[in-house]
mmCIF file of C-alpha atoms and ligand atoms in Angstrom:
data_model
loop_
_atom_site.group_PDB
_atom_site.id
_atom_site.type_symbol
_atom_site.label_atom_id
_atom_site.label_comp_id
_atom_site.label_asym_id
_atom_site.label_seq_id
_atom_site.Cartn_x
_atom_site.Cartn_y
_atom_site.Cartn_z
ATOM 1 C CA MET A 1 -13.438 -22.247 28.419
ATOM 2 C CA GLY A 2 -12.144 -18.825 26.046
ATOM 3 C CA LEU A 3 -11.083 -18.990 22.540
ATOM 4 C CA THR A 4 -7.419 -19.448 23.330
ATOM 5 C CA HIS A 5 -5.155 -17.042 20.738
ATOM 6 C CA GLN A 6 -4.721 -20.052 18.135
ATOM 7 C CA SER A 7 -8.297 -21.046 18.268
ATOM 8 C CA SER A 8 -9.614 -17.636 17.778
ATOM 9 C CA GLY A 9 -9.063 -18.069 14.498
ATOM 10 C CA LYS A 10 -7.798 -14.743 13.666
ATOM 11 C CA GLY A 11 -4.216 -15.637 14.734
ATOM 12 C CA ALA A 12 -4.964 -19.503 13.291
ATOM 13 C CA LEU A 13 -5.956 -17.099 9.523
ATOM 14 C CA ARG A 14 -2.943 -15.777 9.781
ATOM 15 C CA GLU A 15 -0.770 -18.882 9.644
ATOM 16 C CA ASP A 16 -2.245 -19.776 6.705
ATOM 17 C CA TYR A 17 -1.482 -16.385 5.193
ATOM 18 C CA LEU A 18 2.329 -16.687 5.755
ATOM 19 C CA ASN A 19 2.968 -20.176 6.389
ATOM 20 C CA TYR A 20 4.474 -19.046 9.327
ATOM 21 C CA ASN A 21 4.050 -20.660 13.243
ATOM 22 C CA VAL A 22 3.313 -16.937 14.817
ATOM 23 C CA LYS A 23 4.152 -16.912 18.409
ATOM 24 C CA GLY A 24 4.483 -13.618 20.175
ATOM 25 C CA ASP A 25 1.608 -10.708 20.572
ATOM 26 C CA TYR A 26 0.843 -9.104 17.740
ATOM 27 C CA VAL A 27 1.381 -9.559 13.909
ATOM 28 C CA ILE A 28 3.070 -5.711 12.469
ATOM 29 C CA ALA A 29 2.706 -6.016 8.788
ATOM 30 C CA LEU A 30 4.742 -3.630 6.759
ATOM 31 C CA ALA A 31 4.144 -1.549 3.464
ATOM 32 C CA GLY A 32 6.051 0.750 1.511
ATOM 33 C CA ASN A 33 6.872 1.989 -2.060
ATOM 34 C CA PRO A 34 10.052 0.096 -3.305
ATOM 35 C CA ASN A 35 13.778 2.032 -2.308
ATOM 36 C CA THR A 36 11.462 3.721 1.572
ATOM 37 C CA GLY A 37 13.150 1.805 3.584
ATOM 38 C CA LYS A 38 11.281 -0.936 4.773
ATOM 39 C CA SER A 39 13.907 -3.324 4.925
ATOM 40 C CA THR A 40 16.077 -1.137 6.743
ATOM 41 C CA VAL A 41 13.768 -0.406 9.722
ATOM 42 C CA PHE A 42 12.579 -4.646 9.792
ATOM 43 C CA ASN A 43 16.393 -5.030 9.795
ATOM 44 C CA ALA A 44 16.711 -2.566 12.519
ATOM 45 C CA LEU A 45 13.579 -3.463 14.470
ATOM 46 C CA THR A 46 14.860 -7.850 14.379
ATOM 47 C CA GLY A 47 18.376 -7.544 14.645
ATOM 48 C CA LEU A 48 19.479 -10.291 12.782
ATOM 49 C CA LYS A 49 15.878 -12.425 13.617
ATOM 50 C CA GLN A 50 14.386 -13.464 10.341
ATOM 51 C CA HIS A 51 13.197 -16.120 8.404
ATOM 52 C CA THR A 52 13.542 -16.104 4.500
ATOM 53 C CA GLY A 53 11.045 -17.971 2.097
ATOM 54 C CA ASN A 54 8.258 -16.872 -0.368
ATOM 55 C CA TRP A 55 4.695 -16.579 0.382
ATOM 56 C CA PRO A 56 2.360 -19.379 0.088
ATOM 57 C CA GLY A 57 1.575 -20.340 -3.731
ATOM 58 C CA LYS A 58 4.430 -17.270 -4.870
ATOM 59 C CA THR A 59 7.503 -16.941 -6.144
ATOM 60 C CA VAL A 60 7.559 -13.772 -4.319
ATOM 61 C CA VAL A 61 10.442 -13.717 -0.927
ATOM 62 C CA GLN A 62 8.607 -12.898 2.225
ATOM 63 C CA ALA A 63 10.019 -12.045 5.442
ATOM 64 C CA LEU A 64 8.857 -12.921 9.004
ATOM 65 C CA GLY A 65 11.669 -11.540 11.807
ATOM 66 C CA ASN A 66 10.438 -11.163 16.116
ATOM 67 C CA TYR A 67 11.594 -8.412 18.516
ATOM 68 C CA LYS A 68 10.805 -7.489 21.214
ATOM 69 C CA HIS A 69 9.872 -4.128 23.131
ATOM 70 C CA GLY A 70 7.762 -3.581 26.503
ATOM 71 C CA GLN A 71 7.033 -6.628 27.761
ATOM 72 C CA LYS A 72 5.355 -7.884 24.043
ATOM 73 C CA GLN A 73 6.631 -10.433 20.849
ATOM 74 C CA ILE A 74 5.957 -8.743 17.601
ATOM 75 C CA THR A 75 6.473 -10.959 14.764
ATOM 76 C CA LEU A 76 7.338 -7.941 12.009
ATOM 77 C CA VAL A 77 5.939 -8.778 8.379
ATOM 78 C CA ASP A 78 8.109 -7.114 5.761
ATOM 79 C CA LEU A 79 5.638 -7.084 2.237
ATOM 80 C CA PRO A 80 6.759 -6.207 -0.799
ATOM 81 C CA GLY A 81 7.530 -2.494 -1.792
ATOM 82 C CA THR A 82 4.758 -1.578 -4.746
ATOM 83 C CA TYR A 83 3.592 2.469 -5.985
ATOM 84 C CA SER A 84 -0.253 1.124 -5.373
ATOM 85 C CA LEU A 85 -1.699 -2.333 -4.190
ATOM 86 C CA LEU A 86 -5.300 -1.818 -6.809
ATOM 87 C CA ALA A 87 -2.286 -2.662 -9.986
ATOM 88 C CA ASN A 88 -2.927 -6.451 -9.689
ATOM 89 C CA SER A 89 0.821 -7.503 -9.953
ATOM 90 C CA PRO A 90 1.972 -10.778 -7.757
ATOM 91 C CA GLU A 91 3.494 -9.011 -5.036
ATOM 92 C CA GLU A 92 0.559 -6.535 -4.841
ATOM 93 C CA GLN A 93 -1.708 -8.387 -4.759
ATOM 94 C CA VAL A 94 0.544 -10.305 -1.858
ATOM 95 C CA ALA A 95 0.252 -6.995 0.558
ATOM 96 C CA ARG A 96 -3.224 -6.234 -0.143
ATOM 97 C CA ASP A 97 -4.799 -9.525 0.754
ATOM 98 C CA PHE A 98 -2.334 -9.791 4.009
ATOM 99 C CA ILE A 99 -3.451 -6.239 5.269
ATOM 100 C CA CYS A 100 -7.729 -7.162 3.949
ATOM 101 C CA PHE A 101 -7.964 -10.672 5.441
ATOM 102 C CA ALA A 102 -4.636 -11.919 7.638
ATOM 103 C CA GLU A 103 -6.005 -8.919 9.896
ATOM 104 C CA PRO A 104 -1.951 -7.518 11.551
ATOM 105 C CA ASP A 105 -2.681 -5.856 14.662
ATOM 106 C CA ALA A 106 -0.758 -3.085 12.785
ATOM 107 C CA THR A 107 0.359 -2.005 9.236
ATOM 108 C CA VAL A 108 3.548 0.573 8.972
ATOM 109 C CA VAL A 109 3.292 2.040 5.880
ATOM 110 C CA VAL A 110 7.807 3.786 5.500
ATOM 111 C CA VAL A 111 7.394 6.826 2.903
ATOM 112 C CA ASP A 112 10.300 8.771 1.654
ATOM 113 C CA ALA A 113 10.438 11.765 3.756
ATOM 114 C CA THR A 114 12.072 13.092 0.787
ATOM 115 C CA CYS A 115 9.164 11.891 -2.070
ATOM 116 C CA LEU A 116 6.131 12.580 -0.270
ATOM 117 C CA GLU A 117 3.493 13.220 -2.838
ATOM 118 C CA ARG A 118 4.827 10.315 -4.597
ATOM 119 C CA ASN A 119 4.492 8.004 -1.455
ATOM 120 C CA LEU A 120 1.212 8.918 -0.087
ATOM 121 C CA ASN A 121 -1.108 6.905 -2.378
ATOM 122 C CA LEU A 122 -0.306 3.745 -1.130
ATOM 123 C CA ALA A 123 -1.044 5.057 2.085
ATOM 124 C CA LEU A 124 -3.830 6.446 1.487
ATOM 125 C CA GLN A 125 -4.748 2.814 -0.547
ATOM 126 C CA VAL A 126 -3.841 0.966 2.744
ATOM 127 C CA LEU A 127 -5.974 3.233 4.984
ATOM 128 C CA GLU A 128 -8.271 2.810 2.889
ATOM 129 C CA ILE A 129 -7.960 -1.071 3.975
ATOM 130 C CA THR A 130 -7.665 -0.596 7.382
ATOM 131 C CA PRO A 131 -7.602 2.635 10.292
ATOM 132 C CA LYS A 132 -4.908 0.654 12.688
ATOM 133 C CA SER A 133 -1.875 1.929 10.447
ATOM 134 C CA ILE A 134 0.839 4.217 11.587
ATOM 135 C CA ILE A 135 3.005 6.309 8.919
ATOM 136 C CA CYS A 136 6.620 5.696 9.310
ATOM 137 C CA LEU A 137 8.394 9.307 7.376
ATOM 138 C CA ASN A 138 11.389 8.138 7.171
ATOM 139 C CA LEU A 139 14.694 9.317 5.029
ATOM 140 C CA MET A 140 14.586 12.404 7.543
ATOM 141 C CA ASP A 141 18.324 13.047 7.172
ATOM 142 C CA GLU A 142 17.913 12.823 3.685
ATOM 143 C CA ALA A 143 14.904 16.006 3.412
ATOM 144 C CA ARG A 144 16.993 17.938 5.885
ATOM 145 C CA ARG A 145 20.640 17.181 4.158
ATOM 146 C CA LYS A 146 17.866 18.686 0.744
ATOM 147 C CA LYS A 147 15.701 21.351 3.855
ATOM 148 C CA ILE A 148 12.623 19.604 3.014
ATOM 149 C CA LYS A 149 10.229 21.471 5.523
ATOM 150 C CA ILE A 150 7.569 18.582 7.267
ATOM 151 C CA ASP A 151 4.929 19.687 9.580
ATOM 152 C CA VAL A 152 4.660 15.968 11.262
ATOM 153 C CA PRO A 153 1.590 17.137 13.434
ATOM 154 C CA ALA A 154 0.056 18.841 10.296
ATOM 155 C CA LEU A 155 0.204 15.651 8.583
ATOM 156 C CA ALA A 156 -0.501 13.407 11.369
ATOM 157 C CA ASN A 157 -3.943 15.623 12.086
ATOM 158 C CA LYS A 158 -4.683 15.043 8.391
ATOM 159 C CA LEU A 159 -4.005 11.063 8.472
ATOM 160 C CA GLY A 160 -5.619 10.541 11.563
ATOM 161 C CA VAL A 161 -2.947 8.482 11.858
ATOM 162 C CA PRO A 162 0.829 8.574 13.421
ATOM 163 C CA VAL A 163 3.356 9.979 11.563
ATOM 164 C CA ILE A 164 6.479 8.677 13.226
ATOM 165 C CA PRO A 165 9.601 11.183 11.668
ATOM 166 C CA THR A 166 12.930 8.342 11.750
ATOM 167 C CA ALA A 167 16.378 7.577 9.759
ATOM 168 C CA ALA A 168 16.156 4.092 10.190
ATOM 169 C CA ARG A 169 19.944 3.698 8.485
ATOM 170 C CA ASN A 170 20.839 5.265 12.291
ATOM 171 C CA GLY A 171 17.558 4.643 14.076
ATOM 172 C CA GLU A 172 16.864 7.841 14.713
ATOM 173 C CA GLY A 173 13.740 7.463 15.805
ATOM 174 C CA LEU A 174 12.941 3.802 15.703
ATOM 175 C CA THR A 175 12.127 3.908 19.252
ATOM 176 C CA LEU A 176 9.073 5.806 19.403
ATOM 177 C CA LEU A 177 8.089 3.651 16.246
ATOM 178 C CA LYS A 178 8.214 0.778 18.122
ATOM 179 C CA ASP A 179 5.748 2.611 20.963
ATOM 180 C CA THR A 180 3.805 3.917 18.697
ATOM 181 C CA ILE A 181 3.729 0.642 17.144
ATOM 182 C CA ASN A 182 2.133 -1.811 20.153
ATOM 183 C CA LEU A 183 -0.593 1.110 21.489
ATOM 184 C CA VAL A 184 -1.602 1.081 17.553
ATOM 185 C CA ALA A 185 -1.834 -2.522 18.331
ATOM 186 C CA ALA A 186 -3.526 -2.581 22.008
ATOM 187 C CA GLY A 187 -6.056 -0.756 20.826
ATOM 188 C CA ALA A 188 -4.866 2.628 23.093
ATOM 189 C CA ILE A 189 -4.675 5.414 20.796
ATOM 190 C CA GLU A 190 -7.932 6.905 18.649
ATOM 191 C CA LEU A 191 -7.266 6.690 15.859
ATOM 192 C CA ASN A 192 -9.452 9.049 12.765
ATOM 193 C CA PRO A 193 -8.040 8.147 9.435
ATOM 194 C CA LYS A 194 -8.394 9.839 6.089
ATOM 195 C CA ARG A 195 -11.342 8.676 3.785
ATOM 196 C CA LEU A 196 -11.888 9.835 0.686
ATOM 197 C CA VAL A 197 -14.651 10.280 -0.068
ATOM 198 C CA TYR A 198 -16.218 10.201 -3.880
ATOM 199 C CA ASP A 199 -18.694 11.483 -5.492
ATOM 200 C CA ALA A 200 -22.713 11.946 -5.083
ATOM 201 C CA LYS A 201 -23.307 8.436 -7.094
ATOM 202 C CA LEU A 202 -20.860 6.321 -6.715
ATOM 203 C CA GLU A 203 -21.269 6.869 -2.939
ATOM 204 C CA ALA A 204 -24.476 5.630 -3.856
ATOM 205 C CA ALA A 205 -23.616 3.006 -5.596
ATOM 206 C CA ILE A 206 -20.855 1.596 -2.605
ATOM 207 C CA LEU A 207 -23.647 2.223 -0.081
ATOM 208 C CA GLU A 208 -25.822 -0.356 -1.899
ATOM 209 C CA LEU A 209 -23.327 -2.646 -2.770
ATOM 210 C CA ALA A 210 -22.133 -2.531 0.462
ATOM 211 C CA GLY A 211 -24.839 -3.475 2.034
ATOM 212 C CA GLU A 212 -25.474 -6.752 0.026
ATOM 213 C CA LEU A 213 -21.552 -7.574 0.674
ATOM 214 C CA ASP A 214 -22.927 -7.400 4.208
ATOM 215 C CA SER A 215 -24.235 -10.833 5.358
ATOM 216 C CA LEU A 216 -21.946 -12.235 2.631
ATOM 217 C CA LEU A 217 -18.454 -11.518 4.665
ATOM 218 C CA PRO A 218 -17.215 -12.385 8.283
ATOM 219 C CA PRO A 219 -17.158 -8.650 10.528
ATOM 220 C CA GLN A 220 -13.907 -8.212 10.554
ATOM 221 C CA ILE A 221 -13.783 -7.163 6.045
ATOM 222 C CA ASN A 222 -14.042 -3.887 5.055
ATOM 223 C CA ARG A 223 -17.056 -3.812 3.017
ATOM 224 C CA ARG A 224 -17.258 -0.764 1.574
ATOM 225 C CA TRP A 225 -13.482 -1.843 0.202
ATOM 226 C CA ILE A 226 -14.091 -4.109 -1.243
ATOM 227 C CA ALA A 227 -17.176 -2.411 -2.937
ATOM 228 C CA LEU A 228 -15.100 0.423 -4.092
ATOM 229 C CA ARG A 229 -13.173 -2.623 -5.317
ATOM 230 C CA LEU A 230 -15.650 -4.706 -7.698
ATOM 231 C CA ILE A 231 -16.922 -0.855 -9.088
ATOM 232 C CA ASP A 232 -13.499 -0.899 -9.985
ATOM 233 C CA GLY A 233 -14.344 -4.123 -12.192
ATOM 234 C CA ASP A 234 -11.039 -5.896 -10.266
ATOM 235 C CA TYR A 235 -12.295 -9.163 -9.717
ATOM 236 C CA THR A 236 -9.460 -10.673 -8.448
ATOM 237 C CA VAL A 237 -10.511 -9.317 -5.132
ATOM 238 C CA VAL A 238 -13.668 -12.514 -4.899
ATOM 239 C CA ASP A 239 -10.541 -14.835 -6.047
ATOM 240 C CA GLY A 240 -9.495 -13.556 -2.350
ATOM 241 C CA ILE A 241 -12.653 -13.569 -0.641
ATOM 242 C CA ARG A 242 -12.919 -17.235 -2.055
ATOM 243 C CA LYS A 243 -9.647 -18.150 -0.276
ATOM 244 C CA PHE A 244 -10.537 -16.438 2.934
ATOM 245 C CA LEU A 245 -13.081 -17.993 3.307
ATOM 246 C CA GLU A 246 -11.821 -20.911 2.061
ATOM 247 C CA LYS A 247 -9.061 -21.461 4.872
ATOM 248 C CA LYS A 248 -11.843 -19.753 7.855
ATOM 249 C CA LEU A 249 -13.878 -22.429 6.998
ATOM 250 C CA VAL A 250 -11.228 -25.500 7.736
ATOM 251 C CA LYS A 251 -10.209 -23.667 10.524
ATOM 252 C CA GLU A 252 -13.514 -24.199 12.392
ATOM 253 C CA ASP A 253 -14.032 -27.176 11.477
ATOM 254 C CA PHE A 254 -11.076 -28.531 12.892
ATOM 255 C CA ALA A 255 -12.242 -26.210 16.019
ATOM 256 C CA SER A 256 -15.179 -28.023 16.684
ATOM 257 C CA MET B 1 -7.214 15.895 -32.779
ATOM 258 C CA ASP B 2 -9.309 14.258 -30.639
ATOM 259 C CA ALA B 3 -12.431 16.453 -29.623
ATOM 260 C CA THR B 4 -12.216 14.718 -26.271
ATOM 261 C CA HIS B 5 -9.529 14.590 -25.068
ATOM 262 C CA GLY B 6 -7.654 18.318 -26.749
ATOM 263 C CA ASN B 7 -4.790 17.242 -30.061
ATOM 264 C CA SER B 8 -1.730 16.187 -28.024
ATOM 265 C CA ASN B 9 -0.284 13.653 -25.996
ATOM 266 C CA LEU B 10 3.168 12.423 -24.666
ATOM 267 C CA VAL B 11 4.246 11.067 -27.772
ATOM 268 C CA SER B 12 4.141 14.209 -29.261
ATOM 269 C CA LEU B 13 6.457 16.377 -26.167
ATOM 270 C CA CYS B 14 10.139 16.330 -27.810
ATOM 271 C CA VAL B 15 12.661 15.999 -26.323
ATOM 272 C CA GLY B 16 12.992 18.049 -23.256
ATOM 273 C CA GLN B 17 9.872 19.183 -23.668
ATOM 274 C CA ARG B 18 7.722 19.463 -21.133
ATOM 275 C CA GLY B 19 3.724 19.262 -20.775
ATOM 276 C CA VAL B 20 0.285 19.931 -18.453
ATOM 277 C CA VAL B 21 -1.994 16.205 -17.649
ATOM 278 C CA THR B 22 -5.293 16.915 -19.549
ATOM 279 C CA SER B 23 -6.198 14.050 -19.087
ATOM 280 C CA LEU B 24 -6.286 10.048 -19.653
ATOM 281 C CA ALA B 25 -7.732 7.628 -23.017
ATOM 282 C CA ALA B 26 -7.246 3.750 -20.603
ATOM 283 C CA GLU B 27 -9.624 1.765 -18.902
ATOM 284 C CA GLY B 28 -9.294 -0.146 -16.397
ATOM 285 C CA ILE B 29 -6.427 -1.750 -14.854
ATOM 286 C CA GLY B 30 -4.538 0.397 -17.422
ATOM 287 C CA ARG B 31 -5.774 3.517 -16.058
ATOM 288 C CA ARG B 32 -5.308 2.214 -12.155
ATOM 289 C CA ARG B 33 -1.466 2.295 -13.708
ATOM 290 C CA MET B 34 -1.411 5.250 -14.789
ATOM 291 C CA LEU B 35 -2.970 6.621 -11.671
ATOM 292 C CA ASP B 36 -0.678 5.137 -9.772
ATOM 293 C CA LEU B 37 2.019 7.067 -11.454
ATOM 294 C CA GLY B 38 0.320 10.232 -10.499
ATOM 295 C CA LEU B 39 -0.893 11.060 -13.871
ATOM 296 C CA VAL B 40 -3.644 13.002 -12.929
ATOM 297 C CA PRO B 41 -4.794 16.352 -14.550
ATOM 298 C CA GLY B 42 -2.212 19.191 -14.108
ATOM 299 C CA THR B 43 1.087 16.790 -13.213
ATOM 300 C CA ILE B 44 3.210 18.502 -15.501
ATOM 301 C CA VAL B 45 5.305 15.550 -17.374
ATOM 302 C CA GLU B 46 8.551 16.381 -19.262
ATOM 303 C CA SER B 47 9.969 13.723 -22.042
ATOM 304 C CA VAL B 48 14.206 13.308 -20.562
ATOM 305 C CA ARG B 49 15.060 10.357 -22.771
ATOM 306 C CA ARG B 50 13.779 8.587 -26.048
ATOM 307 C CA SER B 51 15.215 5.120 -26.446
ATOM 308 C CA PRO B 52 17.471 3.890 -29.593
ATOM 309 C CA ALA B 53 14.253 2.880 -31.609
ATOM 310 C CA GLY B 54 11.898 5.337 -30.372
ATOM 311 C CA ASP B 55 10.282 3.155 -27.585
ATOM 312 C CA PRO B 56 10.273 3.857 -25.081
ATOM 313 C CA THR B 57 11.065 6.977 -23.671
ATOM 314 C CA ALA B 58 11.599 7.871 -20.182
ATOM 315 C CA TYR B 59 9.186 11.134 -18.865
ATOM 316 C CA ILE B 60 9.641 12.692 -15.392
ATOM 317 C CA ILE B 61 6.933 12.061 -13.277
ATOM 318 C CA ARG B 62 6.387 14.198 -10.248
ATOM 319 C CA GLY B 63 10.177 13.490 -9.213
ATOM 320 C CA THR B 64 10.909 10.364 -10.471
ATOM 321 C CA VAL B 65 12.207 8.802 -13.816
ATOM 322 C CA ILE B 66 9.054 6.876 -15.613
ATOM 323 C CA ALA B 67 9.469 4.970 -18.802
ATOM 324 C CA LEU B 68 6.654 4.710 -21.112
ATOM 325 C CA ARG B 69 5.758 2.917 -23.992
ATOM 326 C CA SER B 70 4.348 4.751 -26.453
ATOM 327 C CA GLU B 71 0.917 2.387 -25.953
ATOM 328 C CA GLU B 72 0.351 3.967 -22.568
ATOM 329 C CA SER B 73 1.591 7.277 -23.689
ATOM 330 C CA SER B 74 -0.426 7.926 -26.366
ATOM 331 C CA LYS B 75 -3.154 7.832 -23.990
ATOM 332 C CA ILE B 76 -2.154 10.157 -22.024
ATOM 333 C CA PHE B 77 -2.881 13.828 -23.344
ATOM 334 C CA VAL B 78 -1.096 17.313 -22.052
ATOM 335 C CA ASN B 79 -1.333 20.721 -22.615
ATOM 336 C CA PRO B 80 2.267 21.328 -24.338
ATOM 337 C CA LEU B 81 3.501 24.254 -22.832
HETATM 338 N N1 GTP C 1 19.974 8.243 4.495
HETATM 339 C C1 GTP C 1 18.411 7.680 4.506
HETATM 340 N N2 GTP C 1 19.602 6.286 4.059
HETATM 341 C C2 GTP C 1 18.621 5.377 3.621
HETATM 342 C C3 GTP C 1 17.418 5.433 5.543
HETATM 343 N N3 GTP C 1 17.110 3.819 5.336
HETATM 344 C C4 GTP C 1 16.937 3.208 4.218
HETATM 345 N N4 GTP C 1 18.138 3.582 3.655
HETATM 346 C C5 GTP C 1 19.147 3.708 2.382
HETATM 347 O O1 GTP C 1 17.724 3.867 2.038
HETATM 348 C C6 GTP C 1 18.439 2.483 1.111
HETATM 349 C C7 GTP C 1 16.835 1.487 0.350
HETATM 350 O O2 GTP C 1 16.684 0.617 1.901
HETATM 351 P P1 GTP C 1 15.941 -0.617 1.448
HETATM 352 O O3 GTP C 1 15.359 -0.831 2.903
HETATM 353 O O4 GTP C 1 16.480 -1.370 1.572
HETATM 354 O O5 GTP C 1 14.218 -0.339 1.609
HETATM 355 P P2 GTP C 1 13.032 -0.827 1.159
HETATM 356 O O6 GTP C 1 11.882 -0.506 0.983
HETATM 357 O O7 GTP C 1 12.829 -2.688 2.039
HETATM 358 O O8 GTP C 1 13.242 -1.709 -1.028
HETATM 359 P P3 GTP C 1 12.556 -2.798 -1.059
HETATM 360 O O9 GTP C 1 12.819 -4.243 -0.688
HETATM 361 O O10 GTP C 1 13.496 -2.666 -2.296
HETATM 362 O O11 GTP C 1 11.672 -2.150 -1.669
HETATM 363 C C8 GTP C 1 19.401 1.501 1.174
HETATM 364 O O12 GTP C 1 20.591 2.693 0.732
HETATM 365 C C9 GTP C 1 19.479 2.618 2.676
HETATM 366 O O13 GTP C 1 20.573 1.845 2.628
HETATM 367 C C10 GTP C 1 17.882 6.349 5.661
HETATM 368 O O14 GTP C 1 16.101 6.525 6.969
HETATM 369 N N5 GTP C 1 18.044 7.448 5.741
HETATM 370 MG MG1 MG C 2 13.568 -4.524 0.817
#
């Protein structure tokens, strides 16, 4: 008897993080700075098929929606808009724990093409957690109006993940975005995300700590990223790991 | 005067004046927040408005207007332009 989607742990765990019965093929997260057009992208892709509520245990609003594209049924998760994943507001914790522990099949980072520099901070933080990322370069119509030119292939090359220019309010670029989501979720695109390299002393510490963490964490958790947080003195991540392991153990008890 | 950080912080900028960030005298989450706002060395910051009570003050940081309390801005060191 093979593992079904439900009993493989992955699908089931996500449902704990979402408090929602996920059906279909892929779960895709939508991240981004505030006011970059995440909800506009979300609404354009999902139409009116939405489910809203709060994130489990938090007063942060959660929106989920479904759509179908290329024979795949997709659940889209609109994460709270944040400038960072590291400053520990409830919104940032929700976004970060979902990307790190719930293992979405892909994470789309919606960035503002008129204000790219500010937006790349969050994009790089997401890339540091998960390679399965896509940059949605939104507000391209505004950028054109402001005569801002962006070398999209160069940006994609530097970041090592697909960059899709869009103007979500008038639907521009959304078909290509949906195609790309399916390809990344299916593992059909080679991803080579920009990795931040720290100074030698820090890199040595990361290596040592990641080694110590290796036997403690399930294989899908990004050890380098956890090590970085611990070095940062950010112990909320320990709480995140504890919750993840509790959920996982409960699921495994039921499965056996 | 501060030997490690130079002699001006953001608080000392007059409204309309600009400065280049040289260093941050904050640690941990406070430092993280500043970095996430784009306050890294070399960043130009302009003081644009002071609240009637004198605190907080609004600054333009990388194209966005952001209000900072003197508690934070006193830890951001700049070379005035
Ligand atoms: N010109 C233009 N406006 C857009 C585009 N996408 C979104 N907008 C507008 O930008 C504003 C913000 O869009 P939202 O979708 O609410 O942004 P958001 O990222 O969900 O914002 P928060 O949830 O508050 O973080 C709205 O007025 C949208 O109509 C676009 O591609 N071009
Ligand atoms: Mg929104």
